[in-house]
Amino acid sequence: MNNAIAVFASARRNGNTGKFIDWIAGDLGIEVIDLSEKNISPYDYDHRNINDDFLPLMQQLLEYEKIIFVTPVYWYGPSAQMKIFIDRTSDFLDLEELKDIGRRLRKKMAYIVCTSISSDADSSFINSLKDTFEYLGMKYGGYVHANCENGYIQENYRQDVNSFLSSVKESAYV
Ligand SMILES: Cc1cc2nc3c(=O)[nH]c(=O)nc-3n(C[C@H](O)[C@H](O)[C@H](O)COP(=O)(O)O)c2cc1C
């Protein structure tokens, strides 16, 4: 698949969420970008951070039709690194010269890949991401979750992953 990309943010690369996305990305044949390898600083009203890695990364993501956001649930929300990344999309709303880049998000599909130690992804976690995607004009395509309460047990997630994979492969922005 060459029209999708995953953006990953966890406190560890090879933990539950890392293993989960490596499986999914391997099946889809897509790249996983690890936000911990990027220098992306928190949102700044004065945009003194405009030359960090956020804009080049966004330009890269905008080459794809489907963007998969990958994060564990940490305290009913996304990881801190993912939150920082999402906050930075406000740069597109603030800065006239970036508005056209921001508008390109309007034609994208957004998905969530997540893990937690609960039977399902917390609804406030899912809804905050879904609402953000929709505010940005992206089309939300759904999520897949791995319950890692007893560790990462891949066979437990196979059915959910299969339906997620089919939906990513078949969906299109319409
Ligand atoms: C800081 C922190 C906060 C967490 N908060 C939640 C939570 O609110 N709900 C939940 O079900 N699991 C929570 N967990 C458990 C993680 O979501 C779970 O272990 C996840 O699979 C970890 O993924 P990782 O290995 O990529 O970090 C939390 C874990 C950490 C470290």
mmCIF file of C-alpha atoms and ligand atoms in Angstrom:
data_model
loop_
_atom_site.group_PDB
_atom_site.id
_atom_site.type_symbol
_atom_site.label_atom_id
_atom_site.label_comp_id
_atom_site.label_asym_id
_atom_site.label_seq_id
_atom_site.Cartn_x
_atom_site.Cartn_y
_atom_site.Cartn_z
ATOM 1 C CA MET A 1 0.000 0.000 0.000
ATOM 2 C CA ASN A 2 1.559 3.290 -0.954
ATOM 3 C CA ASN A 3 -1.171 5.724 0.012
ATOM 4 C CA ALA A 4 -0.937 5.372 3.810
ATOM 5 C CA ILE A 5 1.583 6.195 6.522
ATOM 6 C CA ALA A 6 1.671 5.741 10.305
ATOM 7 C CA VAL A 7 2.801 8.334 12.825
ATOM 8 C CA PHE A 8 3.731 6.686 16.126
ATOM 9 C CA ALA A 9 4.263 8.156 19.597
ATOM 10 C CA SER A 10 4.852 6.076 22.717
ATOM 11 C CA ALA A 11 7.237 6.380 25.641
ATOM 12 C CA ARG A 12 8.962 3.265 24.253
ATOM 13 C CA ARG A 13 9.494 2.103 20.679
ATOM 14 C CA ASN A 14 9.271 -1.636 21.227
ATOM 15 C CA GLY A 15 6.490 -1.762 23.805
ATOM 16 C CA ASN A 16 2.897 -2.812 23.270
ATOM 17 C CA THR A 17 1.976 -0.053 20.858
ATOM 18 C CA GLY A 18 5.222 -0.436 18.915
ATOM 19 C CA LYS A 19 4.644 -4.158 18.432
ATOM 20 C CA PHE A 20 1.033 -3.586 17.478
ATOM 21 C CA ILE A 21 1.789 -1.023 14.769
ATOM 22 C CA ASP A 22 4.736 -3.024 13.426
ATOM 23 C CA TRP A 23 2.355 -5.917 12.795
ATOM 24 C CA ILE A 24 -0.277 -3.698 11.170
ATOM 25 C CA ALA A 25 2.219 -1.642 9.172
ATOM 26 C CA GLY A 26 3.962 -4.829 8.035
ATOM 27 C CA ASP A 27 0.704 -6.143 6.628
ATOM 28 C CA LEU A 28 -0.123 -2.854 4.943
ATOM 29 C CA GLY A 29 3.465 -2.389 3.744
ATOM 30 C CA ILE A 30 3.633 1.150 5.076
ATOM 31 C CA GLU A 31 6.219 3.305 6.819
ATOM 32 C CA VAL A 32 6.039 4.057 10.556
ATOM 33 C CA ILE A 33 7.376 7.428 11.634
ATOM 34 C CA ASP A 34 8.466 7.575 15.269
ATOM 35 C CA LEU A 35 7.848 11.016 16.751
ATOM 36 C CA SER A 36 10.536 10.427 19.361
ATOM 37 C CA GLU A 37 13.100 10.667 16.557
ATOM 38 C CA LYS A 38 11.821 14.116 15.627
ATOM 39 C CA ASN A 39 12.507 17.423 17.223
ATOM 40 C CA ILE A 40 8.977 18.764 17.648
ATOM 41 C CA SER A 41 8.474 21.193 20.477
ATOM 42 C CA PRO A 42 5.184 22.141 22.141
ATOM 43 C CA TYR A 43 2.865 24.702 20.623
ATOM 44 C CA ASP A 44 4.177 28.247 20.962
ATOM 45 C CA TYR A 45 1.887 31.273 20.472
ATOM 46 C CA ASP A 46 4.885 33.187 19.103
ATOM 47 C CA HIS A 47 5.910 30.362 16.743
ATOM 48 C CA ARG A 48 9.555 30.564 17.711
ATOM 49 C CA ASN A 49 9.664 26.820 16.984
ATOM 50 C CA ILE A 50 8.575 27.153 13.354
ATOM 51 C CA ASN A 51 11.858 25.725 12.072
ATOM 52 C CA ASP A 52 11.761 22.492 14.029
ATOM 53 C CA ASP A 53 10.773 19.143 12.480
ATOM 54 C CA PHE A 54 7.001 19.700 12.543
ATOM 55 C CA LEU A 55 6.535 21.302 9.132
ATOM 56 C CA PRO A 56 8.836 18.949 7.178
ATOM 57 C CA LEU A 57 7.102 15.998 8.821
ATOM 58 C CA MET A 58 3.672 17.377 7.938
ATOM 59 C CA GLN A 59 4.768 17.898 4.339
ATOM 60 C CA GLN A 60 5.824 14.258 4.282
ATOM 61 C CA LEU A 61 2.515 13.043 5.760
ATOM 62 C CA LEU A 62 0.537 15.137 3.286
ATOM 63 C CA GLU A 63 1.966 13.055 0.463
ATOM 64 C CA TYR A 64 -0.361 10.258 1.643
ATOM 65 C CA GLU A 65 -4.144 9.874 1.508
ATOM 66 C CA LYS A 66 -4.425 7.996 4.807
ATOM 67 C CA ILE A 67 -2.683 8.876 8.050
ATOM 68 C CA ILE A 68 -2.711 6.390 10.911
ATOM 69 C CA PHE A 69 -2.187 7.952 14.354
ATOM 70 C CA VAL A 70 -0.596 5.443 16.710
ATOM 71 C CA THR A 71 -0.488 5.962 20.469
ATOM 72 C CA PRO A 72 -1.049 4.183 23.763
ATOM 73 C CA VAL A 73 -3.774 5.492 26.051
ATOM 74 C CA TYR A 74 -2.010 7.416 28.792
ATOM 75 C CA TRP A 75 -4.405 8.878 31.373
ATOM 76 C CA TYR A 76 -7.463 8.767 29.115
ATOM 77 C CA GLY A 77 -5.652 10.607 26.357
ATOM 78 C CA PRO A 78 -2.916 10.146 23.778
ATOM 79 C CA SER A 79 0.775 10.047 24.696
ATOM 80 C CA ALA A 80 2.410 13.397 25.418
ATOM 81 C CA GLN A 81 4.411 13.231 22.191
ATOM 82 C CA MET A 82 1.242 12.665 20.162
ATOM 83 C CA LYS A 83 -0.523 15.504 21.954
ATOM 84 C CA ILE A 84 2.354 17.858 21.200
ATOM 85 C CA PHE A 85 2.226 16.840 17.549
ATOM 86 C CA ILE A 86 -1.541 17.388 17.350
ATOM 87 C CA ASP A 87 -1.327 20.734 19.172
ATOM 88 C CA ARG A 88 1.099 21.930 16.524
ATOM 89 C CA THR A 89 -1.564 21.692 13.822
ATOM 90 C CA SER A 90 -2.721 24.979 15.370
ATOM 91 C CA ASP A 91 0.230 26.538 13.535
ATOM 92 C CA PHE A 92 -1.817 26.044 10.359
ATOM 93 C CA LEU A 93 -4.729 27.972 11.807
ATOM 94 C CA ASP A 94 -2.555 30.834 13.087
ATOM 95 C CA LEU A 95 -0.161 31.565 10.268
ATOM 96 C CA GLU A 96 -1.446 32.910 6.963
ATOM 97 C CA GLU A 97 1.461 31.424 5.019
ATOM 98 C CA LEU A 98 0.689 27.942 6.373
ATOM 99 C CA LYS A 99 -3.062 27.940 5.857
ATOM 100 C CA ASP A 100 -2.821 26.258 2.449
ATOM 101 C CA ILE A 101 -0.790 23.425 3.944
ATOM 102 C CA GLY A 102 -3.374 22.999 6.694
ATOM 103 C CA ARG A 103 -6.177 22.880 4.161
ATOM 104 C CA ARG A 104 -4.551 19.875 2.506
ATOM 105 C CA LEU A 105 -5.519 17.854 5.594
ATOM 106 C CA ARG A 106 -9.127 18.228 4.501
ATOM 107 C CA LYS A 107 -8.764 15.512 1.909
ATOM 108 C CA LYS A 108 -7.180 12.944 4.213
ATOM 109 C CA MET A 109 -8.478 9.886 6.006
ATOM 110 C CA ALA A 110 -7.439 9.511 9.663
ATOM 111 C CA TYR A 111 -7.277 6.285 11.675
ATOM 112 C CA ILE A 112 -6.253 5.411 15.226
ATOM 113 C CA VAL A 113 -4.154 2.450 16.345
ATOM 114 C CA CYS A 114 -3.979 2.271 20.133
ATOM 115 C CA THR A 115 -3.292 0.065 23.144
ATOM 116 C CA SER A 116 -4.304 0.251 26.784
ATOM 117 C CA ILE A 117 -4.990 -2.022 29.725
ATOM 118 C CA SER A 118 -8.751 -1.807 29.356
ATOM 119 C CA SER A 119 -11.154 -3.962 27.384
ATOM 120 C CA ASP A 120 -11.676 -1.167 24.863
ATOM 121 C CA ALA A 121 -10.170 2.200 24.079
ATOM 122 C CA ASP A 122 -11.500 4.828 26.427
ATOM 123 C CA SER A 123 -14.305 6.801 24.768
ATOM 124 C CA SER A 124 -12.911 10.196 25.816
ATOM 125 C CA PHE A 125 -9.577 9.247 24.218
ATOM 126 C CA ILE A 126 -11.234 8.182 20.953
ATOM 127 C CA ASN A 127 -13.627 11.107 20.875
ATOM 128 C CA SER A 128 -10.974 13.761 21.463
ATOM 129 C CA LEU A 129 -8.946 12.445 18.534
ATOM 130 C CA LYS A 130 -11.997 11.925 16.319
ATOM 131 C CA ASP A 131 -13.262 15.451 17.060
ATOM 132 C CA THR A 132 -9.827 16.865 16.294
ATOM 133 C CA PHE A 133 -9.653 15.059 12.948
ATOM 134 C CA GLU A 134 -13.109 16.277 12.053
ATOM 135 C CA TYR A 135 -12.294 19.849 13.088
ATOM 136 C CA LEU A 136 -9.314 19.708 10.761
ATOM 137 C CA GLY A 137 -11.594 18.447 7.991
ATOM 138 C CA MET A 138 -10.138 14.955 7.919
ATOM 139 C CA LYS A 139 -12.429 11.974 7.534
ATOM 140 C CA TYR A 140 -12.238 9.633 10.512
ATOM 141 C CA GLY A 141 -11.953 6.024 9.377
ATOM 142 C CA GLY A 142 -12.043 4.209 12.729
ATOM 143 C CA TYR A 143 -9.691 2.633 15.233
ATOM 144 C CA VAL A 144 -8.199 -0.633 16.331
ATOM 145 C CA HIS A 145 -7.298 -1.296 19.946
ATOM 146 C CA ALA A 146 -5.197 -3.920 21.725
ATOM 147 C CA ASN A 147 -6.011 -4.720 25.332
ATOM 148 C CA CYS A 148 -2.599 -5.290 26.943
ATOM 149 C CA GLU A 149 -3.869 -5.892 30.459
ATOM 150 C CA ASN A 150 -2.066 -9.251 30.486
ATOM 151 C CA GLY A 151 0.737 -8.151 28.199
ATOM 152 C CA TYR A 152 0.828 -7.991 24.419
ATOM 153 C CA ILE A 153 -0.929 -11.134 23.154
ATOM 154 C CA GLN A 154 -1.098 -10.839 19.405
ATOM 155 C CA GLU A 155 -3.538 -13.666 18.703
ATOM 156 C CA ASN A 156 -6.159 -11.904 20.825
ATOM 157 C CA TYR A 157 -6.260 -8.980 18.406
ATOM 158 C CA ARG A 158 -6.300 -10.858 15.096
ATOM 159 C CA GLN A 159 -10.008 -10.484 14.351
ATOM 160 C CA ASP A 160 -10.065 -6.751 15.128
ATOM 161 C CA VAL A 161 -6.871 -6.195 13.185
ATOM 162 C CA ASN A 162 -8.219 -8.037 10.155
ATOM 163 C CA SER A 163 -11.306 -5.871 10.004
ATOM 164 C CA PHE A 164 -9.215 -2.730 10.565
ATOM 165 C CA LEU A 165 -6.853 -3.743 7.749
ATOM 166 C CA SER A 166 -9.774 -4.324 5.378
ATOM 167 C CA SER A 167 -11.260 -0.981 6.241
ATOM 168 C CA VAL A 168 -7.960 0.856 5.686
ATOM 169 C CA LYS A 169 -7.386 -0.939 2.392
ATOM 170 C CA GLU A 170 -10.906 -0.392 1.078
ATOM 171 C CA SER A 171 -11.735 3.080 2.322
ATOM 172 C CA ALA A 172 -11.315 6.257 0.359
ATOM 173 C CA TYR A 173 -12.051 9.909 1.010
ATOM 174 C CA VAL A 174 -15.367 10.666 -0.681
HETATM 175 C C1 LIG B 1 1.580 7.082 31.985
HETATM 176 C C2 LIG B 1 0.632 5.946 31.707
HETATM 177 C C3 LIG B 1 -0.733 6.202 31.749
HETATM 178 C C4 LIG B 1 -1.625 5.174 31.437
HETATM 179 N N1 LIG B 1 -2.972 5.450 31.440
HETATM 180 C C5 LIG B 1 -3.851 4.480 31.077
HETATM 181 C C6 LIG B 1 -5.248 4.744 31.023
HETATM 182 O O1 LIG B 1 -5.716 5.854 31.261
HETATM 183 N N2 LIG B 1 -6.088 3.730 30.670
HETATM 184 C C7 LIG B 1 -5.616 2.460 30.399
HETATM 185 O O2 LIG B 1 -6.414 1.564 30.091
HETATM 186 N N3 LIG B 1 -4.284 2.187 30.398
HETATM 187 C C8 LIG B 1 -3.395 3.164 30.740
HETATM 188 N N4 LIG B 1 -2.044 2.887 30.759
HETATM 189 C C9 LIG B 1 -1.576 1.578 30.281
HETATM 190 C C10 LIG B 1 -1.078 1.665 28.841
HETATM 191 O O3 LIG B 1 -2.044 2.253 27.998
HETATM 192 C C11 LIG B 1 -0.758 0.282 28.270
HETATM 193 O O4 LIG B 1 0.132 -0.413 29.113
HETATM 194 C C12 LIG B 1 -0.177 0.405 26.863
HETATM 195 O O5 LIG B 1 -0.278 -0.816 26.203
HETATM 196 C C13 LIG B 1 1.270 0.878 26.913
HETATM 197 O O6 LIG B 1 1.770 0.989 25.617
HETATM 198 P P1 LIG B 1 3.339 1.226 25.399
HETATM 199 O O7 LIG B 1 4.023 -0.084 25.717
HETATM 200 O O8 LIG B 1 3.481 1.602 23.952
HETATM 201 O O9 LIG B 1 3.711 2.329 26.347
HETATM 202 C C14 LIG B 1 -1.141 3.887 31.098
HETATM 203 C C15 LIG B 1 0.243 3.645 31.096
HETATM 204 C C16 LIG B 1 1.113 4.660 31.391
HETATM 205 C C17 LIG B 1 2.606 4.373 31.371
#
